[in-house]
Amino acid sequence: MPTDRFEGFADRKGAFFAALAKHQDREWFAAHKAEYEEGWAKPLGALLAEAREAVDDLYPDFELGDAKVFRIHRDVRFAADKSPYKTHAGGLVPLGHAKVALDVSAALYVQVGKESFAAAGMYGMGPEALARYRAAVADEKRGKEIEKIVLGLVKKGFSLDSMETLKKVPRGFEPDHPRAELLKRKGLIVMFPKLEPAELVSRKILTTIVKHAKAAAPFVRWVAGVAEGR
């Protein structure tokens, strides 16, 4: 990943991505690729690399992987929408060095473009990780741990999200379980408080994101730990 100091993104409104949304063709992107690389992809890599260093000490029982910026090309093999390019730049700091996949937790995920936000946790879980997660949520001691962590983050302006949320509590658990809302989720992340567009063009956004990533670290460690069976 780039080791350059993060100094901000190209602009606060994501003008490049607004234009890309209207010009979803390879010729246009090729002509404007440098604008994407210099204004968004490289700064995002630098931001993630600096943030990784800032939060590394908060994960003594995990090894953080290298910061990763995702490809801007969409996987359209099974999609109805065949637009070739994403209208954002996204990347993360994973826990571990495994290939980024469904069961990989993120100490930090950042997306900038037409929609900008940051988050942390495990967005989706495979069957084994999900079974361990549900057992931990239902457990009196461990369940209360994550409940307390979540309530503390919500008070600070964070919110929960996941790849999928069931309408009902999964089979095998009481419908009126005190942590029913957590049991319904098939992944668990916290969305950071809303990012201010004005901060995107300076190091202020790095300071803000690191602050929130540090607050979210106990949450991520809990989720990653139970998903891995620790």
Short mmCIF file of C-alpha atoms in Angstrom, two decimals:
data_model
loop_
_atom_site.label_atom_id
_atom_site.label_comp_id
_atom_site.label_asym_id
_atom_site.label_seq_id
_atom_site.Cartn_x
_atom_site.Cartn_y
_atom_site.Cartn_z
CA MET A 1 0.00 0.00 0.00
CA PRO A 2 1.10 3.61 -0.53
CA THR A 3 3.18 5.08 2.28
CA ASP A 4 2.43 8.68 1.28
CA ARG A 5 0.96 10.96 3.92
CA PHE A 6 -2.78 11.40 3.53
CA GLU A 7 -3.69 15.00 2.68
CA GLY A 8 -7.33 14.69 1.63
CA PHE A 9 -9.42 13.62 -1.34
CA ALA A 10 -9.93 15.53 -4.59
CA ASP A 11 -13.13 17.30 -3.55
CA ARG A 12 -15.92 17.15 -1.02
CA LYS A 13 -18.72 16.23 -3.45
CA GLY A 14 -17.19 13.32 -5.34
CA ALA A 15 -17.49 15.08 -8.71
CA PHE A 16 -15.50 12.35 -10.47
CA PHE A 17 -17.97 9.66 -9.39
CA ALA A 18 -20.98 11.75 -10.36
CA ALA A 19 -19.50 12.01 -13.85
CA LEU A 20 -18.61 8.31 -13.90
CA ALA A 21 -22.22 7.44 -13.11
CA LYS A 22 -23.21 9.18 -16.35
CA HIS A 23 -20.36 7.77 -18.42
CA GLN A 24 -20.27 4.05 -17.71
CA ASP A 25 -17.99 3.17 -20.61
CA ARG A 26 -14.38 2.09 -20.82
CA GLU A 27 -13.24 4.87 -23.16
CA TRP A 28 -14.39 7.58 -20.76
CA PHE A 29 -12.83 5.86 -17.77
CA ALA A 30 -9.52 5.33 -19.58
CA ALA A 31 -9.40 9.04 -20.38
CA HIS A 32 -10.07 9.96 -16.74
CA LYS A 33 -8.28 7.12 -14.94
CA ALA A 34 -5.51 9.39 -13.63
CA GLU A 35 -8.16 11.60 -12.02
CA TYR A 36 -9.50 8.58 -10.15
CA GLU A 37 -6.08 7.25 -9.15
CA GLU A 38 -4.61 10.54 -7.94
CA GLY A 39 -7.73 12.06 -6.43
CA TRP A 40 -9.31 9.01 -4.81
CA ALA A 41 -7.60 5.62 -4.95
CA LYS A 42 -4.14 6.70 -3.79
CA PRO A 43 -5.44 9.01 -1.04
CA LEU A 44 -7.71 6.22 0.20
CA GLY A 45 -4.77 3.82 0.36
CA ALA A 46 -2.76 6.39 2.32
CA LEU A 47 -5.66 7.06 4.71
CA LEU A 48 -6.18 3.37 5.40
CA ALA A 49 -2.47 2.76 5.92
CA GLU A 50 -2.19 5.60 8.44
CA ALA A 51 -5.38 4.53 10.21
CA ARG A 52 -4.07 0.97 10.45
CA GLU A 53 -0.98 2.17 12.29
CA ALA A 54 -3.11 4.28 14.63
CA VAL A 55 -5.35 1.39 15.75
CA ASP A 56 -2.90 -1.52 15.59
CA ASP A 57 -2.16 -1.44 19.34
CA LEU A 58 -5.87 -1.90 20.10
CA TYR A 59 -5.75 -5.40 18.59
CA PRO A 60 -3.19 -7.24 20.77
CA ASP A 61 -4.86 -10.60 20.10
CA PHE A 62 -5.20 -10.12 16.35
CA GLU A 63 -2.79 -9.30 13.56
CA LEU A 64 -4.07 -6.59 11.27
CA GLY A 65 -3.59 -7.22 7.58
CA ASP A 66 -2.33 -4.63 5.13
CA ALA A 67 -4.72 -1.90 4.08
CA LYS A 68 -6.51 -2.83 0.85
CA VAL A 69 -8.22 -0.64 -1.76
CA PHE A 70 -10.78 -2.54 -3.81
CA ARG A 71 -10.94 -2.54 -7.58
CA ILE A 72 -13.30 0.00 -9.09
CA HIS A 73 -14.53 -2.59 -11.59
CA ARG A 74 -17.85 -4.21 -10.69
CA ASP A 75 -18.41 -7.97 -10.81
CA VAL A 76 -21.30 -8.07 -13.28
CA ARG A 77 -21.33 -11.82 -13.99
CA PHE A 78 -24.61 -12.39 -12.16
CA ALA A 79 -25.89 -8.82 -11.96
CA ALA A 80 -28.84 -7.36 -13.81
CA ASP A 81 -27.02 -4.03 -13.86
CA LYS A 82 -24.08 -4.41 -16.22
CA SER A 83 -22.50 -1.03 -15.46
CA PRO A 84 -18.76 -1.79 -15.43
CA TYR A 85 -17.66 0.67 -12.73
CA LYS A 86 -18.51 1.36 -9.11
CA THR A 87 -19.41 4.95 -8.30
CA HIS A 88 -17.19 5.00 -5.22
CA ALA A 89 -13.76 4.01 -4.00
CA GLY A 90 -13.72 1.56 -1.12
CA GLY A 91 -11.16 -0.21 1.00
CA LEU A 92 -10.54 -1.76 4.38
CA VAL A 93 -8.09 -2.80 7.07
CA PRO A 94 -8.77 -6.53 7.63
CA LEU A 95 -8.05 -8.68 10.64
CA GLY A 96 -5.59 -11.24 9.38
CA HIS A 97 -3.93 -11.74 6.02
CA ALA A 98 -6.44 -14.10 4.43
CA LYS A 99 -8.03 -13.19 1.13
CA VAL A 100 -10.82 -10.72 1.81
CA ALA A 101 -14.02 -12.75 1.76
CA LEU A 102 -17.32 -13.12 3.59
CA ASP A 103 -15.86 -14.15 6.95
CA VAL A 104 -13.17 -11.48 7.19
CA SER A 105 -13.64 -8.84 9.89
CA ALA A 106 -12.59 -5.26 9.26
CA ALA A 107 -11.04 -2.99 11.84
CA LEU A 108 -12.06 -0.28 9.39
CA TYR A 109 -13.94 0.03 6.11
CA VAL A 110 -14.04 3.36 4.27
CA GLN A 111 -16.05 4.29 1.19
CA VAL A 112 -15.87 7.64 -0.59
CA GLY A 113 -17.68 8.84 -3.69
CA LYS A 114 -21.35 9.36 -4.45
CA GLU A 115 -21.92 8.06 -0.92
CA SER A 116 -19.22 8.37 1.74
CA PHE A 117 -19.15 6.48 5.03
CA ALA A 118 -17.00 4.38 7.34
CA ALA A 119 -17.76 1.24 9.32
CA ALA A 120 -16.18 -1.72 11.13
CA GLY A 121 -17.06 -5.33 11.90
CA MET A 122 -18.13 -8.37 9.87
CA TYR A 123 -20.76 -7.51 7.26
CA GLY A 124 -21.69 -11.10 6.47
CA MET A 125 -21.01 -14.47 8.05
CA GLY A 126 -20.78 -17.96 6.63
CA PRO A 127 -22.68 -20.83 8.29
CA GLU A 128 -20.00 -21.80 10.84
CA ALA A 129 -19.19 -18.25 11.90
CA LEU A 130 -22.89 -17.41 12.08
CA ALA A 131 -23.61 -20.40 14.33
CA ARG A 132 -20.84 -19.35 16.71
CA TYR A 133 -22.03 -15.74 16.66
CA ARG A 134 -25.61 -16.70 17.53
CA ALA A 135 -24.46 -18.98 20.35
CA ALA A 136 -22.38 -16.14 21.81
CA VAL A 137 -25.23 -13.63 21.54
CA ALA A 138 -27.58 -16.07 23.29
CA ASP A 139 -25.04 -16.84 26.03
CA GLU A 140 -25.82 -14.88 29.18
CA LYS A 141 -22.28 -13.60 29.79
CA ARG A 142 -20.99 -13.04 26.26
CA GLY A 143 -24.33 -11.78 25.04
CA LYS A 144 -24.41 -9.10 27.68
CA GLU A 145 -20.87 -8.10 26.72
CA ILE A 146 -21.80 -7.25 23.14
CA GLU A 147 -25.09 -5.70 24.23
CA LYS A 148 -23.21 -3.29 26.50
CA ILE A 149 -20.66 -2.48 23.80
CA VAL A 150 -23.39 -1.80 21.23
CA LEU A 151 -25.39 0.42 23.56
CA GLY A 152 -22.26 2.45 24.29
CA LEU A 153 -21.56 2.96 20.59
CA VAL A 154 -25.16 3.87 19.78
CA LYS A 155 -24.99 6.60 22.41
CA LYS A 156 -21.99 8.00 20.52
CA GLY A 157 -23.87 8.13 17.22
CA PHE A 158 -22.96 4.74 15.74
CA SER A 159 -25.61 2.44 14.23
CA LEU A 160 -25.85 -1.28 13.46
CA ASP A 161 -26.04 -2.84 10.03
CA SER A 162 -25.52 -6.24 8.40
CA MET A 163 -25.66 -7.94 5.01
CA GLU A 164 -28.99 -9.53 5.89
CA THR A 165 -31.44 -9.34 8.78
CA LEU A 166 -34.11 -11.98 9.34
CA LYS A 167 -37.69 -10.94 9.98
CA LYS A 168 -37.95 -13.42 12.85
CA VAL A 169 -35.58 -14.83 15.45
CA PRO A 170 -33.85 -17.91 13.96
CA ARG A 171 -35.12 -21.37 14.85
CA GLY A 172 -33.87 -22.67 18.17
CA PHE A 173 -34.07 -19.34 20.00
CA GLU A 174 -36.93 -17.82 21.95
CA PRO A 175 -38.93 -15.28 19.90
CA ASP A 176 -38.84 -12.86 22.83
CA HIS A 177 -35.14 -13.30 23.56
CA PRO A 178 -33.75 -10.09 25.12
CA ARG A 179 -31.18 -9.86 22.31
CA ALA A 180 -33.55 -10.87 19.54
CA GLU A 181 -32.49 -8.02 17.26
CA LEU A 182 -28.88 -9.19 17.35
CA LEU A 183 -29.89 -12.81 16.77
CA LYS A 184 -31.75 -11.86 13.60
CA ARG A 185 -28.62 -10.52 11.95
CA LYS A 186 -26.43 -12.60 9.62
CA GLY A 187 -23.45 -10.35 10.14
CA LEU A 188 -22.74 -7.37 12.37
CA ILE A 189 -21.08 -4.05 11.71
CA VAL A 190 -21.23 -0.60 13.22
CA MET A 191 -21.67 2.35 10.91
CA PHE A 192 -19.63 5.32 12.11
CA PRO A 193 -21.33 8.68 12.72
CA LYS A 194 -21.95 10.52 9.45
CA LEU A 195 -18.82 11.82 7.76
CA GLU A 196 -18.81 15.54 7.06
CA PRO A 197 -18.14 16.31 3.36
CA ALA A 198 -16.09 19.38 4.29
CA GLU A 199 -13.58 17.14 6.08
CA LEU A 200 -12.95 14.93 3.05
CA VAL A 201 -10.49 17.38 1.52
CA SER A 202 -8.11 17.53 4.50
CA ARG A 203 -6.50 15.40 7.20
CA LYS A 204 -9.52 16.12 9.39
CA ILE A 205 -11.30 13.12 7.93
CA LEU A 206 -8.40 10.87 8.97
CA THR A 207 -8.57 12.21 12.53
CA THR A 208 -12.32 11.66 12.64
CA ILE A 209 -12.16 8.14 11.22
CA VAL A 210 -9.34 7.06 13.53
CA LYS A 211 -11.28 8.37 16.53
CA HIS A 212 -14.31 6.29 15.57
CA ALA A 213 -12.22 3.23 14.66
CA LYS A 214 -10.66 3.30 18.11
CA ALA A 215 -14.09 3.49 19.74
CA ALA A 216 -15.25 0.53 17.61
CA ALA A 217 -12.24 -1.69 18.37
CA PRO A 218 -13.83 -3.57 21.34
CA PHE A 219 -16.86 -4.27 19.14
CA VAL A 220 -14.74 -5.62 16.29
CA ARG A 221 -12.66 -7.78 18.63
CA TRP A 222 -15.82 -9.31 20.10
CA VAL A 223 -17.38 -10.05 16.71
CA ALA A 224 -14.17 -11.40 15.19
CA GLY A 225 -13.39 -13.44 18.27
CA VAL A 226 -16.72 -15.26 18.44
CA ALA A 227 -16.81 -15.76 14.66
CA GLU A 228 -13.42 -17.49 14.87
CA GLY A 229 -14.44 -19.55 17.88
CA ARG A 230 -12.17 -17.86 20.42
#
